[in-house]
């Protein structure tokens, strides 16, 4: 094939694209200006002249540059999206950790509140018991006072005299017993002194034998 005329296959091989890509670039205006039909091995074959080849090459280079730029932009956008996703993921993880910590703190606080409620309930029960006991004591004290007043109101001089006599007799007996006890203690002390004085004599008598 002449250097000024190239088939679609030759152009595709040289430019590194498919034949379909070359055909897609050949519109009606391009065909009228740069495409010819010649017989090659008895078959009608489309060929493109050198000017058309240069134009196709430039168009394909522009397409490649645009594709590369678009790919670069897509890559940058994807990287940015991934970066944003990573930052969001980290933020979500951080917030989830903080939420877990807060839930744990709330759980501890709930337990503390339960303990406080239990303590308050126990203290309230104790207070109620103390109040009931105080009321009972007050009631008993009032009953005792009433009984004492009733006894004081009774006038029984003979019995009171008898009680006083018995009380004096009991005191006399106690005093007599105390005197006897004191005398016995003095006798015991005297006996101990005598025994203490006789001990050396007994030892001295043994030594002389």
mmCIF file of C-alpha atoms in Angstrom:
data_model
loop_
_atom_site.group_PDB
_atom_site.id
_atom_site.type_symbol
_atom_site.label_atom_id
_atom_site.label_comp_id
_atom_site.label_asym_id
_atom_site.label_seq_id
_atom_site.Cartn_x
_atom_site.Cartn_y
_atom_site.Cartn_z
ATOM 1 C CA UNK A 1 0.000 0.000 0.000
ATOM 2 C CA UNK A 2 1.220 3.499 -0.865
ATOM 3 C CA UNK A 3 2.558 5.665 1.935
ATOM 4 C CA UNK A 4 -0.070 8.288 1.021
ATOM 5 C CA UNK A 5 -2.963 5.809 1.148
ATOM 6 C CA UNK A 6 -3.725 3.498 4.052
ATOM 7 C CA UNK A 7 -6.469 1.021 4.707
ATOM 8 C CA UNK A 8 -8.595 1.178 7.805
ATOM 9 C CA UNK A 9 -6.776 -1.891 9.205
ATOM 10 C CA UNK A 10 -3.390 -0.273 8.608
ATOM 11 C CA UNK A 11 -4.521 2.917 10.344
ATOM 12 C CA UNK A 12 -5.939 0.951 13.254
ATOM 13 C CA UNK A 13 -2.688 -1.001 13.661
ATOM 14 C CA UNK A 14 -0.539 2.114 13.498
ATOM 15 C CA UNK A 15 -2.703 4.167 15.874
ATOM 16 C CA UNK A 16 -3.294 1.274 18.282
ATOM 17 C CA UNK A 17 -7.064 1.331 18.058
ATOM 18 C CA UNK A 18 -9.753 -0.937 16.661
ATOM 19 C CA UNK A 19 -11.084 -0.736 13.112
ATOM 20 C CA UNK A 20 -14.484 0.155 14.508
ATOM 21 C CA UNK A 21 -12.949 3.209 16.188
ATOM 22 C CA UNK A 22 -11.592 4.338 12.804
ATOM 23 C CA UNK A 23 -14.956 3.755 11.149
ATOM 24 C CA UNK A 24 -16.729 5.776 13.832
ATOM 25 C CA UNK A 25 -14.528 8.754 12.939
ATOM 26 C CA UNK A 26 -15.324 8.565 9.241
ATOM 27 C CA UNK A 27 -18.434 10.672 8.686
ATOM 28 C CA UNK A 28 -19.864 11.831 5.369
ATOM 29 C CA UNK A 29 -17.777 14.986 5.163
ATOM 30 C CA UNK A 30 -14.564 13.103 6.049
ATOM 31 C CA UNK A 31 -15.378 10.414 3.448
ATOM 32 C CA UNK A 32 -15.827 12.991 0.667
ATOM 33 C CA UNK A 33 -12.546 14.734 1.458
ATOM 34 C CA UNK A 34 -10.131 12.003 2.525
ATOM 35 C CA UNK A 35 -11.492 8.550 1.575
ATOM 36 C CA UNK A 36 -11.174 6.706 -1.732
ATOM 37 C CA UNK A 37 -12.303 3.301 -2.915
ATOM 38 C CA UNK A 38 -9.753 1.173 -4.793
ATOM 39 C CA UNK A 39 -9.519 -2.458 -5.794
ATOM 40 C CA UNK A 40 -7.120 -4.594 -3.795
ATOM 41 C CA UNK A 41 -6.914 -8.217 -4.822
ATOM 42 C CA UNK A 42 -10.131 -7.771 -6.763
ATOM 43 C CA UNK A 43 -12.064 -6.327 -3.783
ATOM 44 C CA UNK A 44 -13.271 -2.765 -3.331
ATOM 45 C CA UNK A 45 -11.376 -1.409 -0.307
ATOM 46 C CA UNK A 46 -11.625 1.921 1.439
ATOM 47 C CA UNK A 47 -8.346 3.785 1.763
ATOM 48 C CA UNK A 48 -7.545 7.059 3.457
ATOM 49 C CA UNK A 49 -5.022 9.570 2.177
ATOM 50 C CA UNK A 50 -2.220 11.131 4.194
ATOM 51 C CA UNK A 51 -4.197 14.268 5.115
ATOM 52 C CA UNK A 52 -7.025 12.129 6.407
ATOM 53 C CA UNK A 53 -4.546 9.976 8.303
ATOM 54 C CA UNK A 54 -3.111 13.089 10.035
ATOM 55 C CA UNK A 55 -6.580 14.335 10.890
ATOM 56 C CA UNK A 56 -7.635 10.956 12.281
ATOM 57 C CA UNK A 57 -4.424 10.671 14.272
ATOM 58 C CA UNK A 58 -4.946 14.128 15.789
ATOM 59 C CA UNK A 59 -8.586 13.362 16.602
ATOM 60 C CA UNK A 60 -7.675 10.066 18.230
ATOM 61 C CA UNK A 61 -4.897 11.752 20.229
ATOM 62 C CA UNK A 62 -7.399 14.345 21.448
ATOM 63 C CA UNK A 63 -9.807 11.571 22.357
ATOM 64 C CA UNK A 64 -7.022 9.772 24.200
ATOM 65 C CA UNK A 65 -6.057 12.964 26.041
ATOM 66 C CA UNK A 66 -9.675 13.627 26.968
ATOM 67 C CA UNK A 67 -10.119 10.040 28.053
ATOM 68 C CA UNK A 68 -6.953 10.237 30.149
ATOM 69 C CA UNK A 69 -8.087 13.529 31.657
ATOM 70 C CA UNK A 70 -11.513 12.118 32.374
ATOM 71 C CA UNK A 71 -9.922 9.037 33.875
ATOM 72 C CA UNK A 72 -7.647 11.235 35.976
ATOM 73 C CA UNK A 73 -10.601 13.273 37.136
ATOM 74 C CA UNK A 74 -12.524 10.106 37.918
ATOM 75 C CA UNK A 75 -9.525 8.748 39.807
ATOM 76 C CA UNK A 76 -9.149 11.989 41.770
ATOM 77 C CA UNK A 77 -12.864 12.066 42.492
ATOM 78 C CA UNK A 78 -12.776 8.426 43.539
ATOM 79 C CA UNK A 79 -9.772 9.087 45.782
ATOM 80 C CA UNK A 80 -11.509 12.099 47.270
ATOM 81 C CA UNK A 81 -14.659 10.074 47.800
ATOM 82 C CA UNK A 82 -12.652 7.280 49.415
ATOM 83 C CA UNK A 83 -10.870 9.828 51.576
ATOM 84 C CA UNK A 84 -14.183 11.329 52.619
ATOM 85 C CA UNK A 85 -15.582 7.863 53.226
ATOM 86 C CA UNK A 86 -12.520 6.993 55.320
ATOM 87 C CA UNK A 87 -12.874 10.195 57.328
ATOM 88 C CA UNK A 88 -16.577 9.537 57.800
ATOM 89 C CA UNK A 89 -15.851 5.950 58.783
ATOM 90 C CA UNK A 90 -13.302 7.106 61.358
ATOM 91 C CA UNK A 91 -15.751 9.688 62.655
ATOM 92 C CA UNK A 92 -18.494 7.079 62.884
ATOM 93 C CA UNK A 93 -16.155 4.680 64.731
ATOM 94 C CA UNK A 94 -15.154 7.460 67.130
ATOM 95 C CA UNK A 95 -18.774 8.402 67.753
ATOM 96 C CA UNK A 96 -19.705 4.759 68.289
ATOM 97 C CA UNK A 97 -16.878 4.401 70.835
ATOM 98 C CA UNK A 98 -18.046 7.535 72.620
ATOM 99 C CA UNK A 99 -21.598 6.217 72.572
ATOM 100 C CA UNK A 100 -20.453 2.901 74.077
ATOM 101 C CA UNK A 101 -18.577 4.778 76.812
ATOM 102 C CA UNK A 102 -21.619 6.906 77.547
ATOM 103 C CA UNK A 103 -23.827 3.821 77.707
ATOM 104 C CA UNK A 104 -21.376 2.181 80.126
ATOM 105 C CA UNK A 105 -21.315 5.331 82.266
ATOM 106 C CA UNK A 106 -25.114 5.461 82.230
ATOM 107 C CA UNK A 107 -25.242 1.793 83.242
ATOM 108 C CA UNK A 108 -22.938 2.517 86.197
ATOM 109 C CA UNK A 109 -25.029 5.546 87.130
ATOM 110 C CA UNK A 110 -28.194 3.454 86.955
ATOM 111 C CA UNK A 111 -26.694 0.877 89.315
ATOM 112 C CA UNK A 112 -25.592 3.643 91.691
ATOM 113 C CA UNK A 113 -29.092 5.114 91.623
ATOM 114 C CA UNK A 114 -30.571 1.688 92.322
ATOM 115 C CA UNK A 115 -28.235 1.298 95.314
ATOM 116 C CA UNK A 116 -29.169 4.772 96.530
ATOM 117 C CA UNK A 117 -32.853 3.973 96.176
ATOM 118 C CA UNK A 118 -32.337 0.759 98.156
ATOM 119 C CA UNK A 119 -30.458 2.638 100.879
ATOM 120 C CA UNK A 120 -33.137 5.330 101.019
ATOM 121 C CA UNK A 121 -35.829 2.658 101.273
ATOM 122 C CA UNK A 122 -33.954 0.912 104.084
ATOM 123 C CA UNK A 123 -33.432 4.203 105.933
ATOM 124 C CA UNK A 124 -37.118 5.027 105.499
ATOM 125 C CA UNK A 125 -38.061 1.635 106.934
ATOM 126 C CA UNK A 126 -35.745 2.179 109.910
ATOM 127 C CA UNK A 127 -37.173 5.634 110.442
ATOM 128 C CA UNK A 128 -40.697 4.241 110.371
ATOM 129 C CA UNK A 129 -39.720 1.555 112.880
ATOM 130 C CA UNK A 130 -38.139 4.163 115.171
ATOM 131 C CA UNK A 131 -41.252 6.304 114.962
ATOM 132 C CA UNK A 132 -43.461 3.322 115.799
ATOM 133 C CA UNK A 133 -41.216 2.384 118.736
ATOM 134 C CA UNK A 134 -41.217 5.972 119.944
ATOM 135 C CA UNK A 135 -44.999 6.037 119.832
ATOM 136 C CA UNK A 136 -45.144 2.721 121.695
ATOM 137 C CA UNK A 137 -42.714 4.015 124.334
ATOM 138 C CA UNK A 138 -44.739 7.179 124.696
ATOM 139 C CA UNK A 139 -47.918 5.182 125.075
ATOM 140 C CA UNK A 140 -46.340 2.877 127.671
ATOM 141 C CA UNK A 141 -44.954 5.861 129.555
ATOM 142 C CA UNK A 142 -48.364 7.443 129.647
ATOM 143 C CA UNK A 143 -49.874 4.174 130.896
ATOM 144 C CA UNK A 144 -47.202 3.918 133.620
ATOM 145 C CA UNK A 145 -47.863 7.494 134.678
ATOM 146 C CA UNK A 146 -51.567 6.795 134.816
ATOM 147 C CA UNK A 147 -50.987 3.707 136.986
ATOM 148 C CA UNK A 148 -48.671 5.642 139.307
ATOM 149 C CA UNK A 149 -51.205 8.390 139.635
ATOM 150 C CA UNK A 150 -53.875 5.804 140.389
ATOM 151 C CA UNK A 151 -51.671 4.266 143.087
ATOM 152 C CA UNK A 152 -50.952 7.647 144.579
ATOM 153 C CA UNK A 153 -54.637 8.393 144.640
ATOM 154 C CA UNK A 154 -55.265 5.316 146.787
ATOM 155 C CA UNK A 155 -55.142 6.126 150.519
ATOM 156 C CA UNK A 156 -54.135 3.072 152.556
ATOM 157 C CA UNK A 157 -52.194 4.278 155.644
ATOM 158 C CA UNK A 158 -52.108 0.904 157.485
ATOM 159 C CA UNK A 159 -50.520 -0.832 154.503
ATOM 160 C CA UNK A 160 -48.062 2.002 153.976
ATOM 161 C CA UNK A 161 -47.056 1.757 157.646
ATOM 162 C CA UNK A 162 -46.635 -1.988 157.321
ATOM 163 C CA UNK A 163 -44.489 -1.536 154.226
ATOM 164 C CA UNK A 164 -42.295 0.979 156.031
ATOM 165 C CA UNK A 165 -41.944 -1.409 158.992
ATOM 166 C CA UNK A 166 -40.928 -4.249 156.713
ATOM 167 C CA UNK A 167 -38.507 -1.981 154.927
ATOM 168 C CA UNK A 168 -36.862 -0.921 158.209
ATOM 169 C CA UNK A 169 -36.687 -4.533 159.384
ATOM 170 C CA UNK A 170 -35.039 -5.554 156.112
ATOM 171 C CA UNK A 171 -32.511 -2.748 156.452
ATOM 172 C CA UNK A 172 -31.694 -3.809 160.051
ATOM 173 C CA UNK A 173 -31.123 -7.398 158.962
ATOM 174 C CA UNK A 174 -28.869 -6.265 156.136
ATOM 175 C CA UNK A 175 -26.807 -4.081 158.485
ATOM 176 C CA UNK A 176 -26.449 -6.983 160.934
ATOM 177 C CA UNK A 177 -25.251 -9.275 158.160
ATOM 178 C CA UNK A 178 -22.751 -6.621 157.056
ATOM 179 C CA UNK A 179 -21.338 -6.421 160.599
ATOM 180 C CA UNK A 180 -21.014 -10.206 160.803
ATOM 181 C CA UNK A 181 -19.251 -10.240 157.440
ATOM 182 C CA UNK A 182 -16.841 -7.527 158.556
ATOM 183 C CA UNK A 183 -16.064 -9.452 161.782
ATOM 184 C CA UNK A 184 -15.375 -12.644 159.809
ATOM 185 C CA UNK A 185 -13.055 -10.754 157.482
ATOM 186 C CA UNK A 186 -11.133 -9.322 160.457
ATOM 187 C CA UNK A 187 -10.806 -12.799 161.992
ATOM 188 C CA UNK A 188 -9.508 -14.182 158.689
ATOM 189 C CA UNK A 189 -6.937 -11.381 158.444
ATOM 190 C CA UNK A 190 -5.803 -12.039 162.030
ATOM 191 C CA UNK A 191 -5.460 -15.744 161.339
ATOM 192 C CA UNK A 192 -3.334 -15.014 158.249
ATOM 193 C CA UNK A 193 -1.033 -12.708 160.275
ATOM 194 C CA UNK A 194 -0.543 -15.395 162.909
ATOM 195 C CA UNK A 195 0.296 -17.987 160.266
ATOM 196 C CA UNK A 196 2.757 -15.635 158.605
ATOM 197 C CA UNK A 197 4.515 -15.049 161.939
ATOM 198 C CA UNK A 198 4.793 -18.775 162.683
ATOM 199 C CA UNK A 199 6.306 -19.745 159.364
ATOM 200 C CA UNK A 200 9.914 -18.674 160.104
ATOM 201 C CA UNK A 201 9.888 -20.467 163.399
ATOM 202 C CA UNK A 202 8.841 -23.673 161.698
ATOM 203 C CA UNK A 203 11.657 -23.366 159.157
ATOM 204 C CA UNK A 204 14.133 -22.532 161.918
ATOM 205 C CA UNK A 205 13.084 -25.559 163.893
ATOM 206 C CA UNK A 206 13.602 -27.811 160.869
ATOM 207 C CA UNK A 207 17.104 -26.461 160.295
ATOM 208 C CA UNK A 208 18.142 -27.061 163.895
ATOM 209 C CA UNK A 209 17.030 -30.705 163.642
#
